[in-house]
Coordinates of C-alpha atoms and ligand atoms in Angstrom, one line a residue:
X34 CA -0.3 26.0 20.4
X35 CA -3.4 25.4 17.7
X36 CA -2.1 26.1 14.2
X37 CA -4.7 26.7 11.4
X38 CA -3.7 23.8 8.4
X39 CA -6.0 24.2 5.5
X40 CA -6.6 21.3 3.5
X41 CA -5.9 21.8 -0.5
X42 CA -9.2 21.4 -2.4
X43 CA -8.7 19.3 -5.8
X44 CA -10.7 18.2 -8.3
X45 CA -12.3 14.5 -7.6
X46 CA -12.1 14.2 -11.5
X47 CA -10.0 10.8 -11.5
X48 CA -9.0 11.8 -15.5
X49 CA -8.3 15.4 -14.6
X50 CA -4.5 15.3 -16.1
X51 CA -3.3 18.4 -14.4
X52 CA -4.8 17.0 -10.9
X53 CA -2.9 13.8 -11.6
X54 CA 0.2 15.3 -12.7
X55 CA -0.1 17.4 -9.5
X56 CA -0.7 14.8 -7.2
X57 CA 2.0 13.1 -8.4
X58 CA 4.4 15.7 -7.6
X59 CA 2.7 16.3 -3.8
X60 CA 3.1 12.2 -3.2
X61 CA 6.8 11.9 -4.3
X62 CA 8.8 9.4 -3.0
X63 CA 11.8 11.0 -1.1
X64 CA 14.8 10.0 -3.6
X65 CA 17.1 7.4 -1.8
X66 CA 20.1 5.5 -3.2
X67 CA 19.1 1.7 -4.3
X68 CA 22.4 0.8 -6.1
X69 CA 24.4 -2.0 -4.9
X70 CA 26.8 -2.5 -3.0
X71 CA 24.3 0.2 -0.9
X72 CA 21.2 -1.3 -1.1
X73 CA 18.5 1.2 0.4
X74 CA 16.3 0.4 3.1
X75 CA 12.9 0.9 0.7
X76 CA 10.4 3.3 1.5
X77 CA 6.9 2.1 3.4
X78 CA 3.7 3.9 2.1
X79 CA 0.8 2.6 2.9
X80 CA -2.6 3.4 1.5
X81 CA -6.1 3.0 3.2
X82 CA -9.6 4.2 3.1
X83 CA -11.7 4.8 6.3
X84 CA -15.0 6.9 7.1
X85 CA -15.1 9.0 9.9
X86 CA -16.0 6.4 12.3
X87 CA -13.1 4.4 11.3
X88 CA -14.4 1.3 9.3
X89 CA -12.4 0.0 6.3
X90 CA -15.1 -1.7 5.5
X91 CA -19.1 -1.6 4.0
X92 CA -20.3 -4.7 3.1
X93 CA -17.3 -6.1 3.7
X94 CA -15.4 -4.5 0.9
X95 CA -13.3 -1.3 1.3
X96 CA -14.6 -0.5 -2.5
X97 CA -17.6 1.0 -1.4
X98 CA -15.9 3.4 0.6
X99 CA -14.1 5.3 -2.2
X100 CA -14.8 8.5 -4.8
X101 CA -14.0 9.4 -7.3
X102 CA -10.8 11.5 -5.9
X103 CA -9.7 8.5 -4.2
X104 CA -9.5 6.9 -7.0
X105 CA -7.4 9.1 -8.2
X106 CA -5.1 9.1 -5.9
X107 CA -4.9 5.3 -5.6
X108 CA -3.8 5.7 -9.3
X109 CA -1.5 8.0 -8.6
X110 CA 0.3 6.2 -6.1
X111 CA 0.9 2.7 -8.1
X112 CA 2.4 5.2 -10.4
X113 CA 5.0 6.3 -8.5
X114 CA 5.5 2.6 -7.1
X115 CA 7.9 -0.1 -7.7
X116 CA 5.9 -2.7 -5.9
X117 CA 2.1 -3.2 -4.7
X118 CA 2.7 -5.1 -1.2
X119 CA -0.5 -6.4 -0.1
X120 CA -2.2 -9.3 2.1
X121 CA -3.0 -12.4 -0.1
X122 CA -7.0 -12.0 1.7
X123 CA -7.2 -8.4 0.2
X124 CA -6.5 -9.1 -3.1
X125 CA -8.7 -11.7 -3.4
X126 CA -11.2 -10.4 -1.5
X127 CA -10.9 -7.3 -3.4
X128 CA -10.8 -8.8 -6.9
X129 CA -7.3 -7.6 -7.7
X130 CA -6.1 -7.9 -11.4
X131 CA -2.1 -7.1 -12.4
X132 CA -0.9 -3.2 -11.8
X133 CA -1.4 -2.0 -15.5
X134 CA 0.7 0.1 -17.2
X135 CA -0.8 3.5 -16.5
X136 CA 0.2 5.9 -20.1
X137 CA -0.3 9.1 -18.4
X138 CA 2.6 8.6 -16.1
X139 CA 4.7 5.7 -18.2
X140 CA 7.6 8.6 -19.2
X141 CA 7.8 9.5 -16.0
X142 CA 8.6 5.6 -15.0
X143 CA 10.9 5.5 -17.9
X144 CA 12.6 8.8 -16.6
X145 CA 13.1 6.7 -13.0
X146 CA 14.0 3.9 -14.8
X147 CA 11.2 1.7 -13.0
X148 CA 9.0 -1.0 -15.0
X149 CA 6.0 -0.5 -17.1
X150 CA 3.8 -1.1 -13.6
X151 CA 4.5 -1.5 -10.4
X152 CA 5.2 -5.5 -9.7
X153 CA 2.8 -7.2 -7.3
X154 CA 3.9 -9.2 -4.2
X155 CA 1.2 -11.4 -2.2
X156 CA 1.8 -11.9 1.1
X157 CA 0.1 -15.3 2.7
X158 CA 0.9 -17.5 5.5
X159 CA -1.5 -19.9 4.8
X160 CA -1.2 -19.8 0.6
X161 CA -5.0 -20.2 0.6
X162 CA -5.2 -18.0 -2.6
X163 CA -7.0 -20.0 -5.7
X164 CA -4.6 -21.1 -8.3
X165 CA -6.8 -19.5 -10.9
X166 CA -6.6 -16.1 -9.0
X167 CA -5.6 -13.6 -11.7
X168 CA -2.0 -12.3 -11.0
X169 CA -0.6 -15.5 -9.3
X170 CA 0.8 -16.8 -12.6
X171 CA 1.9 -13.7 -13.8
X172 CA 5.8 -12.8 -14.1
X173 CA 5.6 -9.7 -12.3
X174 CA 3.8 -11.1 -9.0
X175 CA 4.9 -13.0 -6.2
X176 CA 3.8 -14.8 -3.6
X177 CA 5.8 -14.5 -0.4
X178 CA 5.6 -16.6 2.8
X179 CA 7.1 -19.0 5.1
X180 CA 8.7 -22.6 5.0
X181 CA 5.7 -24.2 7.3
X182 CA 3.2 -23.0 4.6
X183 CA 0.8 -25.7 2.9
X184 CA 3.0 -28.3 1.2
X185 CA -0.5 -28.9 -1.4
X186 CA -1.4 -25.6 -1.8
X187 CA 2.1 -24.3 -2.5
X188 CA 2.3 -27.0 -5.3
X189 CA -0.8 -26.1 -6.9
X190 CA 0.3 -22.2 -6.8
X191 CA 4.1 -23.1 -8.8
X192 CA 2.2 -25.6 -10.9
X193 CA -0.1 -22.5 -11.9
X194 CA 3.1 -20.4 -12.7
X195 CA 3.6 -18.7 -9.4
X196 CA 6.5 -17.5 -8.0
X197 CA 6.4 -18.6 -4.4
X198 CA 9.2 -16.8 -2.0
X199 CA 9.7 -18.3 1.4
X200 CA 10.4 -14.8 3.6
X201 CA 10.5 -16.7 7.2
X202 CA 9.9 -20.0 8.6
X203 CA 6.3 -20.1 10.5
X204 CA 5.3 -16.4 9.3
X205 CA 6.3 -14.0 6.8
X206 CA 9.2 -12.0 8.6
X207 CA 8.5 -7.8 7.3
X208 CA 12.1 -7.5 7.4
X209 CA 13.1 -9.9 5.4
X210 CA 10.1 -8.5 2.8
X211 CA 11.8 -5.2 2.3
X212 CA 15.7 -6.9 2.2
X213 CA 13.9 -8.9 -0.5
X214 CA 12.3 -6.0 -2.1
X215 CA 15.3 -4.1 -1.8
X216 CA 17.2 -7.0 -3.6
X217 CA 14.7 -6.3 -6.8
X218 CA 15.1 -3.2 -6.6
X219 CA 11.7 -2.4 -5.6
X220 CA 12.9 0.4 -3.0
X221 CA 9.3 2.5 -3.5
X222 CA 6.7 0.2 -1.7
X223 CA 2.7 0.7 -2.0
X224 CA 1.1 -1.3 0.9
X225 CA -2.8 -1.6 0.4
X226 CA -3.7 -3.2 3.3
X227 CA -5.2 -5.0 4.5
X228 CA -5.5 -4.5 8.3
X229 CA -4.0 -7.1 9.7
X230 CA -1.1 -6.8 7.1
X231 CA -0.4 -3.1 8.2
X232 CA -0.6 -4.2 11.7
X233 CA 2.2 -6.6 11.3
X234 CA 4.0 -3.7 9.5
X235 CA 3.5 -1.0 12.5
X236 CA 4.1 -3.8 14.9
X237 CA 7.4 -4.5 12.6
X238 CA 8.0 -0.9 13.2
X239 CA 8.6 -0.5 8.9
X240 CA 6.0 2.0 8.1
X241 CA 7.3 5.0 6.6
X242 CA 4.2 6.6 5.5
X243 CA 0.3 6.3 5.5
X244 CA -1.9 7.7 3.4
X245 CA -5.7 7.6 4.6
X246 CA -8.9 8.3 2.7
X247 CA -11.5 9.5 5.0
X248 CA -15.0 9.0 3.3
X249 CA -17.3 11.5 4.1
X250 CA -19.7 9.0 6.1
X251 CA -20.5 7.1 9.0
X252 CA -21.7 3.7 8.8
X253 CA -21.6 2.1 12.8
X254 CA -22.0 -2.0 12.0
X255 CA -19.1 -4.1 13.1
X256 CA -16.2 -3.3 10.5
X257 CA -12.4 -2.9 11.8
X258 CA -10.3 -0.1 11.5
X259 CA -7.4 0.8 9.0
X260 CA -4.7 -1.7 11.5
X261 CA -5.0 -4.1 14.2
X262 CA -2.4 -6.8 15.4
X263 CA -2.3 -9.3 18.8
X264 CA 0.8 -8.3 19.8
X265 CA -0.3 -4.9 22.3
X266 CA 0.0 -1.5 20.8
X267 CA 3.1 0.8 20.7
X268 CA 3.2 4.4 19.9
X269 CA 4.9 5.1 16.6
X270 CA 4.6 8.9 16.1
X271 CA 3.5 10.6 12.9
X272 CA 3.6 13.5 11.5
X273 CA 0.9 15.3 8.8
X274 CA 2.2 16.0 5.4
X275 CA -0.4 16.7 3.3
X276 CA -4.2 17.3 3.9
X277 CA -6.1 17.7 0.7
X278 CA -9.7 17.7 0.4
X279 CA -12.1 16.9 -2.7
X280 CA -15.7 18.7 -3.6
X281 CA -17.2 15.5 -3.0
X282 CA -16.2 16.3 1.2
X283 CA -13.4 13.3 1.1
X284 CA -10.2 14.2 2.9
X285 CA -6.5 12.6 1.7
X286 CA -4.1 12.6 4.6
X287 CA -0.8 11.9 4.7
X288 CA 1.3 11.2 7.6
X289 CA 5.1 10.2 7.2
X290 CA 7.1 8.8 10.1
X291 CA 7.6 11.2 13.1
X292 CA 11.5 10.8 13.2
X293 CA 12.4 13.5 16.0
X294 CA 8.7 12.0 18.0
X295 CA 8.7 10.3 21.2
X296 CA 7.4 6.7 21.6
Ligands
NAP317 N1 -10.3 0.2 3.8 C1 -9.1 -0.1 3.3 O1 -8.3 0.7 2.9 C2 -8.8 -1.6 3.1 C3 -7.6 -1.9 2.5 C4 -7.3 -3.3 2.3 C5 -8.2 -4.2 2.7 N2 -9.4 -3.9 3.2 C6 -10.4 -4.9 3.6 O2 -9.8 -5.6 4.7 C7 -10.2 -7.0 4.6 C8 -9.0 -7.9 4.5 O3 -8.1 -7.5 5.5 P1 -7.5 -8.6 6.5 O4 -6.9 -7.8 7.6 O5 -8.6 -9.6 6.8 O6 -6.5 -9.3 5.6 P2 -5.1 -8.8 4.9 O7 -4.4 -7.9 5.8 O8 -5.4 -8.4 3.5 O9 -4.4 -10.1 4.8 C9 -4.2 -10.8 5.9 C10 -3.4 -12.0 5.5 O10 -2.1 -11.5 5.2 C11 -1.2 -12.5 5.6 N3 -0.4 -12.0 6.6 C12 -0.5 -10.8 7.4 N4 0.5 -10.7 8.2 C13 1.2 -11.8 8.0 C14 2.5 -12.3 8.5 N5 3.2 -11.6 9.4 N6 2.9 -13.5 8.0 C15 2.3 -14.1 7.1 N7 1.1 -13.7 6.5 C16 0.7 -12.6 7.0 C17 -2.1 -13.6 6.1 O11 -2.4 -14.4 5.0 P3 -3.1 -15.8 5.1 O12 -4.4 -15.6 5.7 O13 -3.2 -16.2 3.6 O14 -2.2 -16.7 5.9 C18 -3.2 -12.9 6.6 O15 -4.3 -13.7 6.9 C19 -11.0 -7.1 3.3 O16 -12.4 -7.0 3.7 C20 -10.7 -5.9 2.6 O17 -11.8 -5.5 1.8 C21 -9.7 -2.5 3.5

């Protein structure tokens, strides 16, 4: 049977403190144990923006893509997170600085007992990331990939203050990401993308949740779409959880992991 869902309108005011402090509340993580001895598997969100015709892309940049709303939303969410998980060719790509400590939400970190900001962690098989790349020298970053990486390029990255985390030995094994992040304590987890990162993570069957951003356009051109991997497809059923609209015609989905679903 059809059931009607009506999306929640908000405002796309990203300053709107009421809007944030209500999104906040809608985008909670579910509240799991991460003490040891019973370290907590963490919790996979992911967050991606797409028009309606599915590119992640204009221009080659998913920046383009956004609103003001979605912004919002991408602020709330490193907020509530202990780490930013994303692919090495995003960030750069991207331009990506060091999570900042965001003021209207830093009691509510204190009250969770979580850092300042949410730590970043750089995933790279290659470790083609310029040493001078913003974060990489920065304590609360870290790089993680495998033993066959770059011998040079893995130098230049420690000798630039990185912290470089071998997670596998000819690619960066997902599960031994989130033992790793479970072993910080990092047991709310934002991946950003991009693509070919949350393909390995569907593939990897990890993903908890995904939050998608669907800009009100279509573009055509060649762009790809929010996850794509080599390996062939598997159904991983999801479920909606929130649908939220803005007056500037973007919609904010959220789907979280389909646990009674058939694959
Ligand atoms: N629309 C959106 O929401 C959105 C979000 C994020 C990004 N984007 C866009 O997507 C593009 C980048 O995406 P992308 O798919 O090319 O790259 P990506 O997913 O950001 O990063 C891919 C890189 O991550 C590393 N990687 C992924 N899986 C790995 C594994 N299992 N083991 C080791 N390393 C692994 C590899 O790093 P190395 O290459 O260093 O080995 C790989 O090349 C950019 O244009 C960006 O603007 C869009």
């Amino acid at each position: 049977m059809f059931g009607l869902q009506k999306a929640t309108q908000v405002t796309s005011d990203p300053d709107d403190l009421t809007t944030l402090r209500w999104l906040a509340e809608q985008y909670a993580y579910p509240t799991r144990p991460s003490s040891a001895p019973c370290l907590a598997r963490p919790h996979l969100r992911v967050n991606m923006v797409s028009t309606v015709d599915g590119a992640v892309t204009f221009d080659g940049r998913s920046g383009e893509l956004g609103g003001p709303g979605d912004k919002a939303i991408f602020r709330v969410l490193r907020a509530l997170a202990d780490v930013v998980l994303v692919g090495a060719r995003t960030a750069v790509t991207e331009g990506y600085g060091q999570p900042a400590p965001d003021e209207v939400f830093a009691a509510d970190r204190r009250t969770r007992e979580q850092t300042p900001a949410p730590a970043l962690a750089l995933v790279s098989r290659s470790l083609s990331i310029p040493a001078d790349f913003g974060p990489v020298g920065h304590s609360d970053t870290v790089i993680l990939t495998c033993r066959t990486a770059d011998a040079e390029r893995r130098g230049a990255l420690v000798a630039a203050g990185a912290t470089v985390i071998d997670c596998g030995d000819e690619s960066v094994d997902i599960d031994r990401v989130l033992d790793l992040c479970a072993e910080r304590g990092w047991v709310r987890v934002l991946g950003e993308g991009g693509p070919s990162l949350l393909g390995t993570f569907i593939d990897a069957d990890v993903v908890d949740e995904v939050c998608v951003t669907t800009s009100p356009t279509l573009v055509a051109g060649d762009a790809g779409r929010i996850a794509h991997h080599s390996a062939p497809g598997r159904k991983h059923p999801m479920r909606p959880a929130t649908i939220l609209t803005d007056e500037d015609g973007f919609v904010f989905t959220r789907w979280t992991r389909d646990v009674g679903g058939q694959a």
